[in-house]
GROMACS .gro file of C-alpha atoms in nm:
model
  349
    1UNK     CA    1   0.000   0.000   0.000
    2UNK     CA    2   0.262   0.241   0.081
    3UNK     CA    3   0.475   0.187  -0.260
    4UNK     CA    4   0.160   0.274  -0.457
    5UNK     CA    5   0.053   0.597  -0.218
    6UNK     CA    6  -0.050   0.895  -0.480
    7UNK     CA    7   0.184   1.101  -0.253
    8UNK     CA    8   0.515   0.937  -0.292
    9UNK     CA    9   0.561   1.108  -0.583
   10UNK     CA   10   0.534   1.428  -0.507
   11UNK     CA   11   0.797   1.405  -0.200
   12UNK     CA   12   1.109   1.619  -0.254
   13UNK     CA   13   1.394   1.594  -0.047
   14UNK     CA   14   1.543   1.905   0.119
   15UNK     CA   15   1.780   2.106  -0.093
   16UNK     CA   16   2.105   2.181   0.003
   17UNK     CA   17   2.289   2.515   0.075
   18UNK     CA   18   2.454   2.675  -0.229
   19UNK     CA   19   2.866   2.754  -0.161
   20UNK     CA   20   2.716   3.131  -0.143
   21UNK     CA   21   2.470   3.078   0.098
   22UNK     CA   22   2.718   2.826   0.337
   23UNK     CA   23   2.954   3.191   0.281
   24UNK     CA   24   2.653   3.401   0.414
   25UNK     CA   25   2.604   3.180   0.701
   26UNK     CA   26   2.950   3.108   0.789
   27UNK     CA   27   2.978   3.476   0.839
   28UNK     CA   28   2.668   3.546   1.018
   29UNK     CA   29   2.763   3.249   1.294
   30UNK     CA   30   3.128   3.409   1.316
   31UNK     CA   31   2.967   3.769   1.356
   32UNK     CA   32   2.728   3.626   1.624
   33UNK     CA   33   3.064   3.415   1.803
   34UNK     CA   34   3.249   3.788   1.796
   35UNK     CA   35   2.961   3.978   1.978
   36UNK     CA   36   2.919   3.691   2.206
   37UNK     CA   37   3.271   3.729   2.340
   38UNK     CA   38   3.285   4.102   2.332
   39UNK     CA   39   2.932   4.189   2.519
   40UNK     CA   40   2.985   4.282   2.865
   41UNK     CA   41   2.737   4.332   3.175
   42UNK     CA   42   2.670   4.674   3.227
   43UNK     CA   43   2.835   4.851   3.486
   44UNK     CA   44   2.661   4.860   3.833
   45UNK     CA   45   2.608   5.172   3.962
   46UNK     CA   46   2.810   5.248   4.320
   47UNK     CA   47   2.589   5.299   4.601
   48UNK     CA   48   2.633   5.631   4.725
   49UNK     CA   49   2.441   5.921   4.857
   50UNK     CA   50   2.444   6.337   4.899
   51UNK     CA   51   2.354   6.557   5.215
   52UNK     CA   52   2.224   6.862   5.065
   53UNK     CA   53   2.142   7.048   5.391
   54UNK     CA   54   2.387   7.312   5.568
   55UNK     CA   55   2.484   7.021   5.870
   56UNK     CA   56   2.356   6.689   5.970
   57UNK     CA   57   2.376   6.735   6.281
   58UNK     CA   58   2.226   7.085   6.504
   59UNK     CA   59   2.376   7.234   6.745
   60UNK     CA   60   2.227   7.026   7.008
   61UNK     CA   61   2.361   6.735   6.837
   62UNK     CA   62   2.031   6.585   6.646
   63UNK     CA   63   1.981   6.430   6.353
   64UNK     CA   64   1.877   6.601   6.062
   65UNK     CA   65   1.614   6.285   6.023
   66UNK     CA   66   1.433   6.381   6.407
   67UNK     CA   67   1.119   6.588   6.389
   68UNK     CA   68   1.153   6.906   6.495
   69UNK     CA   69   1.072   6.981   6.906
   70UNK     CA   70   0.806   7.303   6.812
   71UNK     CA   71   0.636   7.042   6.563
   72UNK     CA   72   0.295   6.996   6.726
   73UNK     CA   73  -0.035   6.832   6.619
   74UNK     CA   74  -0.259   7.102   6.638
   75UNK     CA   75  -0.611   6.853   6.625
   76UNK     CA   76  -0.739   6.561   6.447
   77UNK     CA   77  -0.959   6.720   6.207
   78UNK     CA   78  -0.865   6.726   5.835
   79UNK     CA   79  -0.951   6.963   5.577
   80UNK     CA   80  -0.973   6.959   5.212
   81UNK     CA   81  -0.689   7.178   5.058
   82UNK     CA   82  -0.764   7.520   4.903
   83UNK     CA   83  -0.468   7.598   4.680
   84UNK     CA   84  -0.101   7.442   4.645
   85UNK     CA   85   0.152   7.612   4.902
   86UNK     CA   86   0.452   7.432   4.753
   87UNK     CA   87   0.619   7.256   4.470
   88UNK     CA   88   0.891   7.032   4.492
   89UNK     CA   89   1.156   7.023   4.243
   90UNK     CA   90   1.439   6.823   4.143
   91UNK     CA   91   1.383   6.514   3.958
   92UNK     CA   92   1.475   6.478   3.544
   93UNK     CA   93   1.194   6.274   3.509
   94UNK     CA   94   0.825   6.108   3.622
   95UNK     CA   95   0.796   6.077   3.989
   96UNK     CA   96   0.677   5.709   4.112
   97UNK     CA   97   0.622   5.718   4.413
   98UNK     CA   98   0.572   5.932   4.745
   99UNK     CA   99   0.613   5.861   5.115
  100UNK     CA  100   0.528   6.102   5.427
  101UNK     CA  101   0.784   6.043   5.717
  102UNK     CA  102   0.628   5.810   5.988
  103UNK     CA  103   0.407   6.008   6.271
  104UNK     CA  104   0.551   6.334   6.231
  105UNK     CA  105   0.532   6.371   5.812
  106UNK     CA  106   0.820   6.641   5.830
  107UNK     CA  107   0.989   6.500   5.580
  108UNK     CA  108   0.877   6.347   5.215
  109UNK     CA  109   1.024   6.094   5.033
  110UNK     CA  110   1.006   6.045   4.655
  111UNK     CA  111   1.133   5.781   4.382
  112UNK     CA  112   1.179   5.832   4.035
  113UNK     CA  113   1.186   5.737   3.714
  114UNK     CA  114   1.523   5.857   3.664
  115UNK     CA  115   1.680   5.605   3.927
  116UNK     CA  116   1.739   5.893   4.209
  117UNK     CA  117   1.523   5.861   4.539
  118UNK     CA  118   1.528   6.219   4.727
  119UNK     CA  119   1.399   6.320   5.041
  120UNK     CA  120   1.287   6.653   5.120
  121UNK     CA  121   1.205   6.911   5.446
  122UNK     CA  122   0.841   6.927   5.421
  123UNK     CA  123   0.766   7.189   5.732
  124UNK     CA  124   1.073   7.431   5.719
  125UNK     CA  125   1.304   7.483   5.416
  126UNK     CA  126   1.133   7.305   5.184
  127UNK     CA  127   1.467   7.190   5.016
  128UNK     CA  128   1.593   6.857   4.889
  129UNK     CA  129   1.763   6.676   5.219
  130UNK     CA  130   1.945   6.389   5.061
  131UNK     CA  131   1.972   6.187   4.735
  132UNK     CA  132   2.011   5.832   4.729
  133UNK     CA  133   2.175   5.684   4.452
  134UNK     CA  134   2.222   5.324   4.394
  135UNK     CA  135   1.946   5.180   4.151
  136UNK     CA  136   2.040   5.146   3.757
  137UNK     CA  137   1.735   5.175   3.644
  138UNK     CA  138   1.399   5.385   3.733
  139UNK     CA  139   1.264   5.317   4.086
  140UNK     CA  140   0.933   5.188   4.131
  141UNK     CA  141   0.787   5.157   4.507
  142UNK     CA  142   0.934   5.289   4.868
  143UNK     CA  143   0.854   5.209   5.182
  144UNK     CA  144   0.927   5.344   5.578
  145UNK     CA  145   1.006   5.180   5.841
  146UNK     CA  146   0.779   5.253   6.131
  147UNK     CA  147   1.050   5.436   6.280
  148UNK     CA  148   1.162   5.633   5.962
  149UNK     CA  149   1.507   5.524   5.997
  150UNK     CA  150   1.545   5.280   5.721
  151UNK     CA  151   1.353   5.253   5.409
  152UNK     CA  152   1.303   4.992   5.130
  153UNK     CA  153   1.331   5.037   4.767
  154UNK     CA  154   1.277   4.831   4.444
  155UNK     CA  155   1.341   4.936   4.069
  156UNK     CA  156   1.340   4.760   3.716
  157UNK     CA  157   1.703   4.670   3.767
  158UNK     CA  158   1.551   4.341   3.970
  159UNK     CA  159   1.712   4.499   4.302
  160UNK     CA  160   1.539   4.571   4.614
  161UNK     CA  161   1.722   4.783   4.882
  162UNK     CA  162   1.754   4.862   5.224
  163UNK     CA  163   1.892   5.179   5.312
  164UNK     CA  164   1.973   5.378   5.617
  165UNK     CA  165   1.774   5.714   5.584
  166UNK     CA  166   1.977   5.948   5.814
  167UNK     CA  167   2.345   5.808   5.631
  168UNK     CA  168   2.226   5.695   5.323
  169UNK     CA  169   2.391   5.388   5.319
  170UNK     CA  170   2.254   5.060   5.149
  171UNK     CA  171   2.272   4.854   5.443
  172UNK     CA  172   2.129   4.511   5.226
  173UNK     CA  173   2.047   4.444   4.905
  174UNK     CA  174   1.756   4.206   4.864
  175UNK     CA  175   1.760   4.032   4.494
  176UNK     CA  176   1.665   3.655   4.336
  177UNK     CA  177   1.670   3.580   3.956
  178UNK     CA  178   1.347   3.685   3.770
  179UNK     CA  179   1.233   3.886   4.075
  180UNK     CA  180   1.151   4.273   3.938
  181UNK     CA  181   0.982   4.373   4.261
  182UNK     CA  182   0.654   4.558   4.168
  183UNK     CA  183   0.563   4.666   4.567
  184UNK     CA  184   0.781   4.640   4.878
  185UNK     CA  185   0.632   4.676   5.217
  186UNK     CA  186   0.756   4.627   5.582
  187UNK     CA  187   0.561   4.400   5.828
  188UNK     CA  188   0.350   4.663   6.047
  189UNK     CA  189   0.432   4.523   6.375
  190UNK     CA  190   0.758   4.683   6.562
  191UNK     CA  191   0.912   4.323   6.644
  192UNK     CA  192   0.870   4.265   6.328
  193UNK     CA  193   1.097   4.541   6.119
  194UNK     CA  194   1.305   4.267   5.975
  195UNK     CA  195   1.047   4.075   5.785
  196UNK     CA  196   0.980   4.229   5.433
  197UNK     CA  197   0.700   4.146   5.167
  198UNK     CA  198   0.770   4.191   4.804
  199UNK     CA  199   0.497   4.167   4.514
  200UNK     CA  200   0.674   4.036   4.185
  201UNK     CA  201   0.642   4.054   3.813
  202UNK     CA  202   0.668   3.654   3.821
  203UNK     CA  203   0.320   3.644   4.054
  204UNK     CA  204   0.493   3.604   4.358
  205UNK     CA  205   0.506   3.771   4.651
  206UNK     CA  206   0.799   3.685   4.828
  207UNK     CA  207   0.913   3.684   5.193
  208UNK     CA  208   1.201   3.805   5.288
  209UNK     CA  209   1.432   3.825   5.576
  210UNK     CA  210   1.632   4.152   5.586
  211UNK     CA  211   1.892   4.039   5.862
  212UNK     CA  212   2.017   3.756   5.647
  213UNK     CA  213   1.869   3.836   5.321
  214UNK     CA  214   1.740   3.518   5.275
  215UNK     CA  215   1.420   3.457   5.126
  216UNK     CA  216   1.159   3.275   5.408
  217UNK     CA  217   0.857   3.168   5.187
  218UNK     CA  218   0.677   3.229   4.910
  219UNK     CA  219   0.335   3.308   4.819
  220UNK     CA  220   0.222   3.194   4.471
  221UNK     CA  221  -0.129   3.183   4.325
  222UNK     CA  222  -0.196   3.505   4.131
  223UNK     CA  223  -0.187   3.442   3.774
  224UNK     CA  224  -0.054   3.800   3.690
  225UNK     CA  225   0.194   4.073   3.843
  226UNK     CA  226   0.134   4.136   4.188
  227UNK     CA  227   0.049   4.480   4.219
  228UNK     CA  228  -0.026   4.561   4.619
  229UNK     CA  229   0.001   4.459   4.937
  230UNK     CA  230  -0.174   4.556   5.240
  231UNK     CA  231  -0.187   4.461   5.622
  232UNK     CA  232  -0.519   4.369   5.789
  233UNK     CA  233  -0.686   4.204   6.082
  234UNK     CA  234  -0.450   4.337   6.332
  235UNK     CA  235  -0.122   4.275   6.086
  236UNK     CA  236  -0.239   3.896   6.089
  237UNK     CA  237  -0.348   3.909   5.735
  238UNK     CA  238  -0.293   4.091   5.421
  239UNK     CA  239  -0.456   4.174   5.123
  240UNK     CA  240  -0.308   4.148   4.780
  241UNK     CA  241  -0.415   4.272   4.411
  242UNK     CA  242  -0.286   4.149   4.060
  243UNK     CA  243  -0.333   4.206   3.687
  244UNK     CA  244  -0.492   3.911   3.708
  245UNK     CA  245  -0.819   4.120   3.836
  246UNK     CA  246  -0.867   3.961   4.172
  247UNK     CA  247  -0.781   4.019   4.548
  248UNK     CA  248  -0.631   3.737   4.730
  249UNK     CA  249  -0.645   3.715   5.140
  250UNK     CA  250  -0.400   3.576   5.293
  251UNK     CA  251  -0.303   3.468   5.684
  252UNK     CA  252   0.093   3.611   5.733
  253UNK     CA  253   0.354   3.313   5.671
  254UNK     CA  254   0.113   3.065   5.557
  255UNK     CA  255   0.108   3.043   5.154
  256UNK     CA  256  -0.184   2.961   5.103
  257UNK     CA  257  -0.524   3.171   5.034
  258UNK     CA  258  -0.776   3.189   5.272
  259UNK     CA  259  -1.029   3.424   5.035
  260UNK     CA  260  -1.028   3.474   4.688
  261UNK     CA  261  -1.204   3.758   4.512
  262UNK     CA  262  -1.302   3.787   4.167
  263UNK     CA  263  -1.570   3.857   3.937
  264UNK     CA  264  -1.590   3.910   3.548
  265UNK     CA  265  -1.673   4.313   3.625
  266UNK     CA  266  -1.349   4.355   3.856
  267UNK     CA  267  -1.104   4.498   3.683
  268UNK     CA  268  -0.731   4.518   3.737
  269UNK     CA  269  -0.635   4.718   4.127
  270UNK     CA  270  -0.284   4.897   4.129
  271UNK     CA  271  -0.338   5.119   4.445
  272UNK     CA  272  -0.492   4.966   4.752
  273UNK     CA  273  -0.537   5.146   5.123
  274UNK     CA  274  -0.655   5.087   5.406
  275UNK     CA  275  -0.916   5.305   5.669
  276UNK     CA  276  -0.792   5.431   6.003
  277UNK     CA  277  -1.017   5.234   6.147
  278UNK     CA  278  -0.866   4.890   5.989
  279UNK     CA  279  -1.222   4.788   5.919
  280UNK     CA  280  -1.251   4.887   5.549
  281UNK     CA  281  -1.053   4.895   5.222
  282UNK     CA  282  -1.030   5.118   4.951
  283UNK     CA  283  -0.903   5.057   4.596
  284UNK     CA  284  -0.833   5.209   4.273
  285UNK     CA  285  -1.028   5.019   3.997
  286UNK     CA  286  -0.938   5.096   3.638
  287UNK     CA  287  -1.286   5.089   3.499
  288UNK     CA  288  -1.301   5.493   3.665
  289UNK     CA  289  -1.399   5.365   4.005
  290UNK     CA  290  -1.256   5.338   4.395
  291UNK     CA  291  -1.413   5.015   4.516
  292UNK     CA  292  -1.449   4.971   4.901
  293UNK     CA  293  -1.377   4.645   5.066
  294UNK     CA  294  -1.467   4.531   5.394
  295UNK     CA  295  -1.193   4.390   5.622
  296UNK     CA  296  -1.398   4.141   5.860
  297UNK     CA  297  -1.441   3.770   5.798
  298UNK     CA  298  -1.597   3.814   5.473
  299UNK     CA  299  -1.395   4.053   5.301
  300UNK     CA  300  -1.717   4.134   5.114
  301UNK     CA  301  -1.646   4.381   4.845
  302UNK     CA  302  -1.929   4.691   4.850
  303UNK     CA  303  -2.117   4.700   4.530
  304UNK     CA  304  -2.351   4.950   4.614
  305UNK     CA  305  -2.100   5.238   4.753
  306UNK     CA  306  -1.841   5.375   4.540
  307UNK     CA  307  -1.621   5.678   4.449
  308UNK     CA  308  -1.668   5.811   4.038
  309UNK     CA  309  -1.612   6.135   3.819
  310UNK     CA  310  -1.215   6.055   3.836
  311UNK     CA  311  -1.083   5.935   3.503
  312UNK     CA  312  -0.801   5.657   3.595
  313UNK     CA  313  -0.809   5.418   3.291
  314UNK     CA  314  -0.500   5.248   3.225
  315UNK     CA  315  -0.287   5.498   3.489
  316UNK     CA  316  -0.203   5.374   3.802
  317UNK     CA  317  -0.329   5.635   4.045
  318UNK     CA  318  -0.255   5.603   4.409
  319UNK     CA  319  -0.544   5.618   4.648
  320UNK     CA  320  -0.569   5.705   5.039
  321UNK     CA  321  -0.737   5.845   5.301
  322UNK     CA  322  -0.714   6.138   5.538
  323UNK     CA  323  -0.540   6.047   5.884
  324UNK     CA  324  -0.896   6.078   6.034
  325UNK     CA  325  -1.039   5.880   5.737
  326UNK     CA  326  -1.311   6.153   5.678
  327UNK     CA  327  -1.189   6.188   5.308
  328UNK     CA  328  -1.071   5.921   5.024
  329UNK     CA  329  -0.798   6.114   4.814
  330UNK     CA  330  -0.753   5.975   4.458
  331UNK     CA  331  -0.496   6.060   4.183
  332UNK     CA  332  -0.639   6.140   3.798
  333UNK     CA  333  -0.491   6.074   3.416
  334UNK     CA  334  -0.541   6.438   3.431
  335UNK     CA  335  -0.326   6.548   3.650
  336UNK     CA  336  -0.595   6.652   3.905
  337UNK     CA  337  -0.651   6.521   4.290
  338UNK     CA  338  -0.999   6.436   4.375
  339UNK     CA  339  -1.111   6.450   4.746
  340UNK     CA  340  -1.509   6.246   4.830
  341UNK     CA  341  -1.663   6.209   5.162
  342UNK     CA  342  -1.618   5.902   5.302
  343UNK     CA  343  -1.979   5.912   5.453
  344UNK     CA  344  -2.153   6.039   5.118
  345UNK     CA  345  -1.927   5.937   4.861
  346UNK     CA  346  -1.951   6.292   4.710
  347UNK     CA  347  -1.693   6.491   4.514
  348UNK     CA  348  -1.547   6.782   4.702
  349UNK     CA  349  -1.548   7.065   4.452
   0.00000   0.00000   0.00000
């Protein structure tokens, strides 16, 4: 049967190179041998830093980093802002990320696109303190300690770093292969400062120890880039959001999920926060919205209550409240900063 196939006389074997085409190749594969050997890794940037204030120390012999002593809080109540007092400048390029100081919010940090992380005197000069420099490539998330004294970082050069605010020294860098760290946050509690969560590009969120650097477990059932990560339930918990379009719960050190969130109108949730109160969440929805999120034993998203008018699509506006939670604040594609009552859900105009 298979001598008298219709087919086996139409097969035609392979034809061979001609002498001008073997040339072409043998010069393409000696091209490709040269590069190989000449191509180099890129060379990694020092870590180093600049104090841009007149002394680091005063003349009673305190930090630059301590809050001032006349720095009082006045009250508890928040108001919406009238009109900008103050602009900060300094950076070549997009600014990623922001960061009040712990408690006293004297001082600002701020990451960049263009690899620089500066930190700047919020209630006196107004000026640039310090400049870390140590990332090669544009910085994506920061992160206090609860003391202020150390802060994480984590850029597109796959890095994540510790560094010590007042010196500006890198005292650890955190890195595994394939890890571009997408969020970095400490663990809440105070004996807890050297445990470190990082949301990845891979999906993961990963668990790190920052007194060896060792990584201590991993959490991995998102099907996209982790994009969040918040604390709940007393720090027992935390919440995490993906491109995948769902928010996973999880109980701290266990990896596995304990609530899983999804539903064909979520969409994707880049900026998650959470109320003073710890019994609500907020988050930035890309379909225009800020979705709340109940933090009890449910974790029952709100359907009927939500914050509109912003336009958000496809930008990753942060989100947060006022320190009395009387106010959700919300970012815009339009470079505007929308302020609703918690209560009523209204727009502040």
């Amino acid at each position: 049967w298979g001598s008298k196939t219709p087919w086996k006389e139409r097969t035609v074997e392979a034809a061979e190179y001609t002498e001008e085409q073997k040339k072409i190749l043998e010069e393409q594969e000696k091209k490709n041998a040269v590069e190989a050997e000449t191509k180099t890794e890129p060379e990694k940037r020092e870590d180093k830093s600049f104090f841009h204030g007149k002394s680091e120390r005063d003349y009673a012999g305190r930090s630059w980093v301590e809050p001032p002593k006349h720095l009082r809080k006045e009250n508890d109540h928040c108001y919406v802002p009238k009109r900008c007092i103050h602009t900060w400048n300094g950076h070549s390029q997009c600014v990623q990320a922001i960061r009040f100081f712990p408690e006293s919010g004297h001082l600002l940090l701020s990451a960049g696109m263009d690899s620089k992380i500066k930190i700047w005197d919020v209630n006196d000069t107004g000026k640039c303190m310090r400049t870390y420099l140590g990332h090669q490539k544009a910085v994506r998330d920061i992160c206090f300690s609860n003391d202020g004294r150390k802060f994480l970082s984590t850029g597109y050069d796959r890095n994540i770093k510790l560094w010590d605010t007042e010196t500006g020294q890198v005292i650890r860098t955190l890195s595994s292969a394939n890890m571009l760290g997408y969020c970095v946050k400490f663990h809440p509690d105070d004996d807890k400062q050297n445990t470190v969560l990082a949301g990845c590009s891979n999906k993961k969120i990963y668990q790190f120890d920052t007194d060896s650097g060792d990584i201590v477990q991993e959490y991995n059932e998102h099907l996209g880039a982790v994009n969040s990560i918040t604390f709940v339930d007393e720090n027992r918990r935390f919440v995490s959001t993906s491109d995948d379009k769902t928010m996973r719960v999880w109980d701290f050190g266990i990896p596995v999920q304990i609530k899983y969130i999804a539903d064909p109108t979520m969409h994707s949730m880049p900026s998650v926060a959470l109320h003073p109160n710890g019994n609500f969440l907020v988050a930035q929805s890309l379909d225009n919205k800020v979705v709340i999120c109940s933090t009890k034993e449910r974790f029952k998203m709100n359907r009927k209550r939500v914050f509109k008018g912003h336009n958000s699509a496809g930008y990753a506006c942060q989100v947060n409240f006022s320190p009395d939670g009387r106010f959700v604040i919300s970012g815009d594609a339009e470079g505007r900063c929308f302020f609703w009552d918690w209560k009523t859900s209204r727009v502040f105009r």
